[in-house]
Amino acid sequence: MNHVLVTGAGRGIGLEMVKQLLKRGDFVLATFRGTEPPPSLLSLACANLEFHPLRVTHAKDIETLAETLEGRTIDLLINNAGIIGPKHQAYNDMDVSGWLETFEINTIAPLMITTALIPNLTLSSNPRVITISSQMGALNRDAKGMLAYRSSKAAVNKVMQVLSLELKEQGITVCPVHPGWVKTDMGGDKADITTQESADGILALADRLSIENSGTFFTWEGNFHEW
Ligand SMILES: NC(=O)c1ccc[n+]([C@@H]2O[C@H](COP(=O)([O-])OP(=O)(O)OC[C@H]3O[C@@H](n4cnc5c(N)ncnc54)[C@H](OP(=O)(O)O)[C@@H]3O)[C@@H](O)[C@H]2O)c1
């Protein structure tokens, strides 16, 4: 049984990963923002599921989470919480405070959360950190628009690549993963794949990750993604 922490677990890809992990018999630490877990998570309540409040940009929330989990093993941390960014994010029409918020959530929070949970990860025999990134952040893709989102995901890829080197000696595997274009509130109805397909692929990839693959950018199908 793996102990898996999933951020932004109340809907979308995060919620589906929680469902599949529970089905497999893993122990899940699901984080949500707000005072109470959302009904989507409460309806899954069982002995293998714990709820933890976490606004990913709040240092105090991250500190409290780390204190609450002191001495507990985390085999797999999935930095999933993210936002698409502000309505206005064109090169010539940028909502700068929205861009900053996008960076705080998509780029900075995954680093701060991972760092806070290193003591828990090092208790595992195969500790892994997956950060849900996006192909929209890949430098090899030419595409216009969505500057706030694209830059936040390009930056989190770099953060995770550096982190993979920093944490190698401690045996912690770190990989950013593109989850596909997924039918969620963020991805919309026209997206290519369902949350089930995406979560299934990401968890199959997580199962086979080890320190040799650390610092690789993967797709949800388990293929290498160009940076
Ligand atoms: N869907 C796609 O096609 C697609 C493609 C590429 C990458 N991704 C990435 O995949 C991840 C999941 O996306 P999704 O499609 O499942 O999105 P979603 O349905 O919009 O869900 C986003 C999740 O992130 C949480 N979240 C956002 N800001 C947060 C904050 N400040 N603190 C705590 N939780 C926060 C949300 O919590 P609340 O419910 O409280 O808002 C929600 O649980 C994101 O990182 C996204 O960038 C998605």
mmCIF file with all atom_site columns, C-alpha atoms and ligand atoms in Angstrom, residues 8-14 32-33 54-57 79-83 105-106 132-135 149 153 178-187 191, ligand 1:
data_model
loop_
_atom_site.group_PDB
_atom_site.id
_atom_site.type_symbol
_atom_site.label_atom_id
_atom_site.label_alt_id
_atom_site.label_comp_id
_atom_site.label_asym_id
_atom_site.label_entity_id
_atom_site.label_seq_id
_atom_site.pdbx_PDB_ins_code
_atom_site.Cartn_x
_atom_site.Cartn_y
_atom_site.Cartn_z
_atom_site.occupancy
_atom_site.B_iso_or_equiv
_atom_site.pdbx_formal_charge
_atom_site.auth_seq_id
_atom_site.auth_comp_id
_atom_site.auth_asym_id
_atom_site.auth_atom_id
_atom_site.pdbx_PDB_model_num
ATOM   1  C CA  . GLY A 1 8   ? -6.413  20.072 -5.202  1.00 0.00 ? 8   GLY A CA  1
ATOM   2  C CA  . ALA A 1 9   ? -8.237  16.784 -4.697  1.00 0.00 ? 9   ALA A CA  1
ATOM   3  C CA  . GLY A 1 10  ? -11.839 18.050 -4.687  1.00 0.00 ? 10  GLY A CA  1
ATOM   4  C CA  . ARG A 1 11  ? -12.511 18.010 -8.422  1.00 0.00 ? 11  ARG A CA  1
ATOM   5  C CA  . GLY A 1 12  ? -11.084 17.358 -11.849 1.00 0.00 ? 12  GLY A CA  1
ATOM   6  C CA  . ILE A 1 13  ? -7.999  15.185 -12.306 1.00 0.00 ? 13  ILE A CA  1
ATOM   7  C CA  . GLY A 1 14  ? -7.167  15.333 -8.576  1.00 0.00 ? 14  GLY A CA  1
ATOM   8  C CA  . PHE A 1 32  ? -8.757  20.784 -0.329  1.00 0.00 ? 32  PHE A CA  1
ATOM   9  C CA  . ARG A 1 33  ? -9.221  24.484 0.276   1.00 0.00 ? 33  ARG A CA  1
ATOM   10 C CA  . LEU A 1 54  ? -4.432  23.296 2.217   1.00 0.00 ? 54  LEU A CA  1
ATOM   11 C CA  . ARG A 1 55  ? -4.523  26.588 0.383   1.00 0.00 ? 55  ARG A CA  1
ATOM   12 C CA  . VAL A 1 56  ? -1.395  25.933 -1.593  1.00 0.00 ? 56  VAL A CA  1
ATOM   13 C CA  . THR A 1 57  ? -0.180  29.540 -1.534  1.00 0.00 ? 57  THR A CA  1
ATOM   14 C CA  . ASN A 1 79  ? 1.240   18.406 -6.860  1.00 0.00 ? 79  ASN A CA  1
ATOM   15 C CA  . ASN A 1 80  ? -1.982  18.687 -8.826  1.00 0.00 ? 80  ASN A CA  1
ATOM   16 C CA  . ALA A 1 81  ? -3.655  21.960 -7.733  1.00 0.00 ? 81  ALA A CA  1
ATOM   17 C CA  . GLY A 1 82  ? -3.481  24.594 -10.435 1.00 0.00 ? 82  GLY A CA  1
ATOM   18 C CA  . ILE A 1 83  ? -5.315  27.389 -12.203 1.00 0.00 ? 83  ILE A CA  1
ATOM   19 C CA  . ILE A 1 105 ? -0.239  28.560 -7.409  1.00 0.00 ? 105 ILE A CA  1
ATOM   20 C CA  . ASN A 1 106 ? 1.262   26.748 -10.414 1.00 0.00 ? 106 ASN A CA  1
ATOM   21 C CA  . ILE A 1 132 ? 1.059   18.072 -12.880 1.00 0.00 ? 132 ILE A CA  1
ATOM   22 C CA  . SER A 1 133 ? 2.450   20.465 -15.431 1.00 0.00 ? 133 SER A CA  1
ATOM   23 C CA  . SER A 1 134 ? 1.299   21.010 -19.027 1.00 0.00 ? 134 SER A CA  1
ATOM   24 C CA  . GLN A 1 135 ? 2.493   20.712 -22.596 1.00 0.00 ? 135 GLN A CA  1
ATOM   25 C CA  . TYR A 1 149 ? -0.451  29.898 -17.782 1.00 0.00 ? 149 TYR A CA  1
ATOM   26 C CA  . LYS A 1 153 ? 4.075   25.742 -16.381 1.00 0.00 ? 153 LYS A CA  1
ATOM   27 C CA  . HIS A 1 178 ? 1.574   16.564 -18.810 1.00 0.00 ? 178 HIS A CA  1
ATOM   28 C CA  . PRO A 1 179 ? -1.851  15.068 -17.983 1.00 0.00 ? 179 PRO A CA  1
ATOM   29 C CA  . GLY A 1 180 ? -3.280  15.343 -21.511 1.00 0.00 ? 180 GLY A CA  1
ATOM   30 C CA  . TRP A 1 181 ? -6.035  17.730 -22.548 1.00 0.00 ? 181 TRP A CA  1
ATOM   31 C CA  . VAL A 1 182 ? -8.624  16.575 -20.052 1.00 0.00 ? 182 VAL A CA  1
ATOM   32 C CA  . LYS A 1 183 ? -12.385 17.116 -19.733 1.00 0.00 ? 183 LYS A CA  1
ATOM   33 C CA  . THR A 1 184 ? -12.529 19.110 -16.476 1.00 0.00 ? 184 THR A CA  1
ATOM   34 C CA  . ASP A 1 185 ? -13.668 22.597 -15.460 1.00 0.00 ? 185 ASP A CA  1
ATOM   35 C CA  . MET A 1 186 ? -10.268 23.760 -16.712 1.00 0.00 ? 186 MET A CA  1
ATOM   36 C CA  . GLY A 1 187 ? -9.998  21.626 -19.857 1.00 0.00 ? 187 GLY A CA  1
ATOM   37 C CA  . ALA A 1 191 ? -10.954 18.143 -24.444 1.00 0.00 ? 191 ALA A CA  1
HETATM 38 N N1  . LIG B 2 .   ? -7.583  19.830 -17.718 1.00 0.00 ? 1   LIG B N1  1
HETATM 39 C C1  . LIG B 2 .   ? -6.597  19.893 -18.602 1.00 0.00 ? 1   LIG B C1  1
HETATM 40 O O1  . LIG B 2 .   ? -6.806  19.738 -19.819 1.00 0.00 ? 1   LIG B O1  1
HETATM 41 C C2  . LIG B 2 .   ? -5.187  20.123 -18.142 1.00 0.00 ? 1   LIG B C2  1
HETATM 42 C C3  . LIG B 2 .   ? -4.175  20.134 -19.117 1.00 0.00 ? 1   LIG B C3  1
HETATM 43 C C4  . LIG B 2 .   ? -2.851  20.326 -18.722 1.00 0.00 ? 1   LIG B C4  1
HETATM 44 C C5  . LIG B 2 .   ? -2.561  20.498 -17.374 1.00 0.00 ? 1   LIG B C5  1
HETATM 45 N N2  . LIG B 2 .   ? -3.562  20.494 -16.441 1.00 0.00 ? 1   LIG B N2  1
HETATM 46 C C6  . LIG B 2 .   ? -3.188  20.666 -15.038 1.00 0.00 ? 1   LIG B C6  1
HETATM 47 O O2  . LIG B 2 .   ? -3.754  19.626 -14.267 1.00 0.00 ? 1   LIG B O2  1
HETATM 48 C C7  . LIG B 2 .   ? -3.982  20.070 -12.916 1.00 0.00 ? 1   LIG B C7  1
HETATM 49 C C8  . LIG B 2 .   ? -5.424  19.775 -12.523 1.00 0.00 ? 1   LIG B C8  1
HETATM 50 O O3  . LIG B 2 .   ? -6.268  20.449 -13.452 1.00 0.00 ? 1   LIG B O3  1
HETATM 51 P P1  . LIG B 2 .   ? -7.832  20.166 -13.601 1.00 0.00 ? 1   LIG B P1  1
HETATM 52 O O4  . LIG B 2 .   ? -8.117  20.184 -15.048 1.00 0.00 ? 1   LIG B O4  1
HETATM 53 O O5  . LIG B 2 .   ? -8.242  19.002 -12.773 1.00 0.00 ? 1   LIG B O5  1
HETATM 54 O O6  . LIG B 2 .   ? -8.392  21.532 -12.990 1.00 0.00 ? 1   LIG B O6  1
HETATM 55 P P2  . LIG B 2 .   ? -9.716  21.878 -12.171 1.00 0.00 ? 1   LIG B P2  1
HETATM 56 O O7  . LIG B 2 .   ? -10.809 20.916 -12.461 1.00 0.00 ? 1   LIG B O7  1
HETATM 57 O O8  . LIG B 2 .   ? -9.924  23.335 -12.417 1.00 0.00 ? 1   LIG B O8  1
HETATM 58 O O9  . LIG B 2 .   ? -9.256  21.645 -10.631 1.00 0.00 ? 1   LIG B O9  1
HETATM 59 C C9  . LIG B 2 .   ? -8.232  22.417 -10.099 1.00 0.00 ? 1   LIG B C9  1
HETATM 60 C C10 . LIG B 2 .   ? -7.983  21.963 -8.675  1.00 0.00 ? 1   LIG B C10 1
HETATM 61 O O10 . LIG B 2 .   ? -6.935  22.802 -8.122  1.00 0.00 ? 1   LIG B O10 1
HETATM 62 C C11 . LIG B 2 .   ? -7.390  23.338 -6.881  1.00 0.00 ? 1   LIG B C11 1
HETATM 63 N N3  . LIG B 2 .   ? -6.789  24.629 -6.597  1.00 0.00 ? 1   LIG B N3  1
HETATM 64 C C12 . LIG B 2 .   ? -6.669  25.691 -7.422  1.00 0.00 ? 1   LIG B C12 1
HETATM 65 N N4  . LIG B 2 .   ? -6.087  26.720 -6.785  1.00 0.00 ? 1   LIG B N4  1
HETATM 66 C C13 . LIG B 2 .   ? -5.837  26.303 -5.518  1.00 0.00 ? 1   LIG B C13 1
HETATM 67 C C14 . LIG B 2 .   ? -5.277  26.900 -4.360  1.00 0.00 ? 1   LIG B C14 1
HETATM 68 N N5  . LIG B 2 .   ? -4.852  28.166 -4.361  1.00 0.00 ? 1   LIG B N5  1
HETATM 69 N N6  . LIG B 2 .   ? -5.163  26.161 -3.234  1.00 0.00 ? 1   LIG B N6  1
HETATM 70 C C15 . LIG B 2 .   ? -5.600  24.887 -3.217  1.00 0.00 ? 1   LIG B C15 1
HETATM 71 N N7  . LIG B 2 .   ? -6.172  24.258 -4.259  1.00 0.00 ? 1   LIG B N7  1
HETATM 72 C C16 . LIG B 2 .   ? -6.278  24.963 -5.395  1.00 0.00 ? 1   LIG B C16 1
HETATM 73 C C17 . LIG B 2 .   ? -8.898  23.457 -7.069  1.00 0.00 ? 1   LIG B C17 1
HETATM 74 O O11 . LIG B 2 .   ? -9.527  23.597 -5.804  1.00 0.00 ? 1   LIG B O11 1
HETATM 75 P P3  . LIG B 2 .   ? -10.970 24.323 -5.670  1.00 0.00 ? 1   LIG B P3  1
HETATM 76 O O12 . LIG B 2 .   ? -11.977 23.289 -6.051  1.00 0.00 ? 1   LIG B O12 1
HETATM 77 O O13 . LIG B 2 .   ? -11.013 24.745 -4.246  1.00 0.00 ? 1   LIG B O13 1
HETATM 78 O O14 . LIG B 2 .   ? -10.956 25.487 -6.628  1.00 0.00 ? 1   LIG B O14 1
HETATM 79 C C18 . LIG B 2 .   ? -9.206  22.155 -7.774  1.00 0.00 ? 1   LIG B C18 1
HETATM 80 O O15 . LIG B 2 .   ? -9.270  21.087 -6.851  1.00 0.00 ? 1   LIG B O15 1
HETATM 81 C C19 . LIG B 2 .   ? -3.646  21.570 -12.921 1.00 0.00 ? 1   LIG B C19 1
HETATM 82 O O16 . LIG B 2 .   ? -2.332  21.742 -12.422 1.00 0.00 ? 1   LIG B O16 1
HETATM 83 C C20 . LIG B 2 .   ? -3.710  21.939 -14.401 1.00 0.00 ? 1   LIG B C20 1
HETATM 84 O O17 . LIG B 2 .   ? -2.894  23.066 -14.711 1.00 0.00 ? 1   LIG B O17 1
HETATM 85 C C21 . LIG B 2 .   ? -4.858  20.314 -16.804 1.00 0.00 ? 1   LIG B C21 1
#
